[in-house]
C-alpha positions in Angstrom: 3.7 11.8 1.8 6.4 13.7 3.7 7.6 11.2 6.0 8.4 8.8 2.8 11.1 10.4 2.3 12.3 12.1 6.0 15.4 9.4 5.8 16.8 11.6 2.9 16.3 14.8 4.5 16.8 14.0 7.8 19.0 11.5 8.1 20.1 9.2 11.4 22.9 6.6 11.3 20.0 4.7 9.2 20.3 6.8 6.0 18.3 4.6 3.3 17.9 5.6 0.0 14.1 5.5 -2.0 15.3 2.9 -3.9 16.5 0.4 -1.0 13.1 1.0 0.6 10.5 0.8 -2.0 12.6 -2.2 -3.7 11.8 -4.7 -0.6 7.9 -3.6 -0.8 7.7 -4.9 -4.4 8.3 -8.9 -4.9 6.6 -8.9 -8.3 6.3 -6.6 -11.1 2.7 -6.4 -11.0 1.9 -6.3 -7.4 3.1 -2.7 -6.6 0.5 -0.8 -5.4 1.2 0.4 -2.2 -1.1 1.5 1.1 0.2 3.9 3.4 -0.6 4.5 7.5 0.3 7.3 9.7 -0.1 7.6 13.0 0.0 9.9 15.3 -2.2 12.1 12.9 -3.0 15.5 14.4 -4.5 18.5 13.0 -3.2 21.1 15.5 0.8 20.9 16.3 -0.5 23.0 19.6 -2.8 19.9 21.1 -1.0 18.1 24.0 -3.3 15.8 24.8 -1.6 13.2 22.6 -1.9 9.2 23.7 1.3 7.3 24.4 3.5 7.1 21.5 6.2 4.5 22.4 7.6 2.6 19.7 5.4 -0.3 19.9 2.1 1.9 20.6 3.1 3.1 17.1 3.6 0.3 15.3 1.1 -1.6 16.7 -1.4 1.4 15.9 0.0 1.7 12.4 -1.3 -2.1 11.5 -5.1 -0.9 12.4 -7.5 -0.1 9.5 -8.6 3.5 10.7 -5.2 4.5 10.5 -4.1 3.3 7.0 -5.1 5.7 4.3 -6.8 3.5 2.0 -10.3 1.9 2.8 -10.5 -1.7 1.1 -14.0 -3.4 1.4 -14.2 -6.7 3.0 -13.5 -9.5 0.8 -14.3 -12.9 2.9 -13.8 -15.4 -0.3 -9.6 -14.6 -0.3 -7.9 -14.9 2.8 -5.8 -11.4 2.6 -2.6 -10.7 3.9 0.4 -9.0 3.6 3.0 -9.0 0.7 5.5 -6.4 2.6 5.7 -3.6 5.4 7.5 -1.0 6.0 7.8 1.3 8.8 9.5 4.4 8.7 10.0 5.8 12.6 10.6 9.2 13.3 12.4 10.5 16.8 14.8 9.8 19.1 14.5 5.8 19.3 16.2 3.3 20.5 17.3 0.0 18.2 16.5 -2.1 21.1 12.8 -0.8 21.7 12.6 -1.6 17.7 13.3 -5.1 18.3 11.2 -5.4 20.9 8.3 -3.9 19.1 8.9 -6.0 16.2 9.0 -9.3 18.4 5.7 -8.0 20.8 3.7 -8.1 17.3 4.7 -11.2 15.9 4.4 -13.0 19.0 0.3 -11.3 18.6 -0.2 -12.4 15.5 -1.0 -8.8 14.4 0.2 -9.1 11.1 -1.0 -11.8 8.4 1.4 -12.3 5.7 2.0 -14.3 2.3 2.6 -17.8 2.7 5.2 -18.0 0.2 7.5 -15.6 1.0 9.4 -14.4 4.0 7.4 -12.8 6.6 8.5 -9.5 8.4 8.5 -5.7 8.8 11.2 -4.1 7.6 12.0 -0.9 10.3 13.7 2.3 8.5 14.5 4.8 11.7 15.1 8.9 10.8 15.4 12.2 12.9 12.2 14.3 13.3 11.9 17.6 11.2 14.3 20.6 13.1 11.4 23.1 11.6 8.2 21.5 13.2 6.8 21.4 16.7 5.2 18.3 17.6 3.0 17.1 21.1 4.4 13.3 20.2 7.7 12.1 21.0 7.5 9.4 17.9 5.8 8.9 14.9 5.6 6.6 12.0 4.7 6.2 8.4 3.7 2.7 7.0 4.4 1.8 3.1 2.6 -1.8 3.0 1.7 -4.1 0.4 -1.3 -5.9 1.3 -3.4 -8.3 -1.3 -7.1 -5.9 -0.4 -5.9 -3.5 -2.9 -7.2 -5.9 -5.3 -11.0 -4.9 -3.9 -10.6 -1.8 -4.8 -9.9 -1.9 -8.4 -12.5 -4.9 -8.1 -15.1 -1.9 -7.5 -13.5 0.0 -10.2 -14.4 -2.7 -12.7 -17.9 -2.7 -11.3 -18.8 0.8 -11.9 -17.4 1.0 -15.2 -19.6 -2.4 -16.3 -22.0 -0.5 -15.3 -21.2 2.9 -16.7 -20.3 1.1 -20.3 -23.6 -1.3 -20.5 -25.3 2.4 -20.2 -23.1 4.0 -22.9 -22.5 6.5 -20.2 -19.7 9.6 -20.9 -18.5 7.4 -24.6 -19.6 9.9 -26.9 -16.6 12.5 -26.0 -14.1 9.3 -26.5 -15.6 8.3 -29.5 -15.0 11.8 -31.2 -11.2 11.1 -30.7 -8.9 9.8 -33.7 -8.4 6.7 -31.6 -11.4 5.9 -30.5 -12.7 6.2 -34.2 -12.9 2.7 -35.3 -14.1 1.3 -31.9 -13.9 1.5 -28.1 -11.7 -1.2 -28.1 -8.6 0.1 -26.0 -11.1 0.0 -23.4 -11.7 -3.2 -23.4 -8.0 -3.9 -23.2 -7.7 -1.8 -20.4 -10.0 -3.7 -18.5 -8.7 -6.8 -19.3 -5.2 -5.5 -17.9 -7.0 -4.4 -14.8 -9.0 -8.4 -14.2 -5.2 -9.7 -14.7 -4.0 -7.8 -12.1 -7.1 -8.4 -9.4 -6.2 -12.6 -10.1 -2.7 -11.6 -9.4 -3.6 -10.0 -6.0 -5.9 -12.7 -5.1 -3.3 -15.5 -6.4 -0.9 -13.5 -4.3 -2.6 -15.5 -1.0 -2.3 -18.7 -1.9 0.6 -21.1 -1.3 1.6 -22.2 -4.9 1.7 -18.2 -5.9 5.2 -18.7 -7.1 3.8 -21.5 -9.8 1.3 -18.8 -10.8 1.4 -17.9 -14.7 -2.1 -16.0 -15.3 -0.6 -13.0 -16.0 1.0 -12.9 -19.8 3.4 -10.9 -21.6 3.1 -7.4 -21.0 2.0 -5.7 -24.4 1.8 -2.0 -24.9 -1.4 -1.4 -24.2 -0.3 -2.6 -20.8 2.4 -0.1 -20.4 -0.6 2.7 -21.3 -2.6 1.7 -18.5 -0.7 0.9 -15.8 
């Protein structure tokens, strides 16, 4: 998205480079897949009727499932939780009202995080775009690593179980000099996928940090991910 990288284009006394913010998102090699939130999200720059958009409406807002862009089933057997946030703000705010935000949710509990690492949203602050008329005075982008993600390519691994018990769409790969003495790089593949769902899912636990399910990376690896 856009507002990913508006403290580049636009930038405040906060000016953060992509690799200082995506670098505190990602504790681990593995676990970097990353969900992203927007709110205020309007489709007509012309509507007024806009709710509230103080700092803390926003960042409370940007914490609730229907405005994150990703849509993770509900997994009750793993307690999930937060790896890392952050929030990028964008308008004329003030440091203090950030604090405050950021003190207002944790005193709520709004956020769950890991239990073995430190615990806190990380708040990146940049100018609104010169070139676009909005109804909102701010807005905010949320780059999060949360532990669900690991539902999702749970579901992926369902459908192609399904898919390859059938023998569904395999024809086509098998005609392919790769594919000609077996299907076996699939197999592989979803292997790589399993490690990284028990990597998630260790991800919640205490003793993550004693975790050593996920081996050597190989180049098969490297293909997939």
């Amino acid at each position: 998205m856009a507002a990913s990288t508006t403290t580049l284009r636009y930038p405040g006394y906060m000016n953060n480079d992509l690799i200082g913010l995506i670098a505190s998102l990602i504790p681990t090699p593995r676990l970097h897949f990353l969900m992203t939130g927007y709110t205020p999200l309007t489709l007509d720059h012309k509507i007024s009727n806009v709710r509230k958009t103080t700092v803390l409406d926003v960042m409370r807002r940007l914490l609730q499932p229907k405005n994150i862009m990703v849509s993770t089933p509900k997994d009750r057997r793993h307690n999930h939780c937060y790896v890392s946030i952050l929030n990028i703000i964008q308008g004329e705010v003030d440091p203090t009202q950030v604090h405050k935000s950021l003190q207002r949710i944790r005193e709520r509990k709004l956020a769950n995080f890991i239990p073995w690492g430190p615990a806190s949203i990380q708040v990146a602050l940049s100018k609104k775009s010169p070139y676009i008329q909005t109804a909102h005075r701010v807005s905010g982008l949320m780059l999060a690593n949360h532990t669900s993600i690991s539902s999702l390519f749970s579901k992926t691994l369902q459908q192609y179980d399904r898919l390859k018990a059938r023998g569904a769409f395999l024809e086509q790969f098998k005609k392919e000099k790769m594919f000609s003495e077996g299907l076996e790089e699939f197999d592989s593949a979803r292997e790589v996928v399993q490690q990284l769902i028990d990597e998630y899912q260790a991800a919640t636990q205490v003793d993550y940090k004693m975790y050593s399910g996920a081996p050597q990376q190989s180049q098969s690896d490297k293909r997939v991910e």
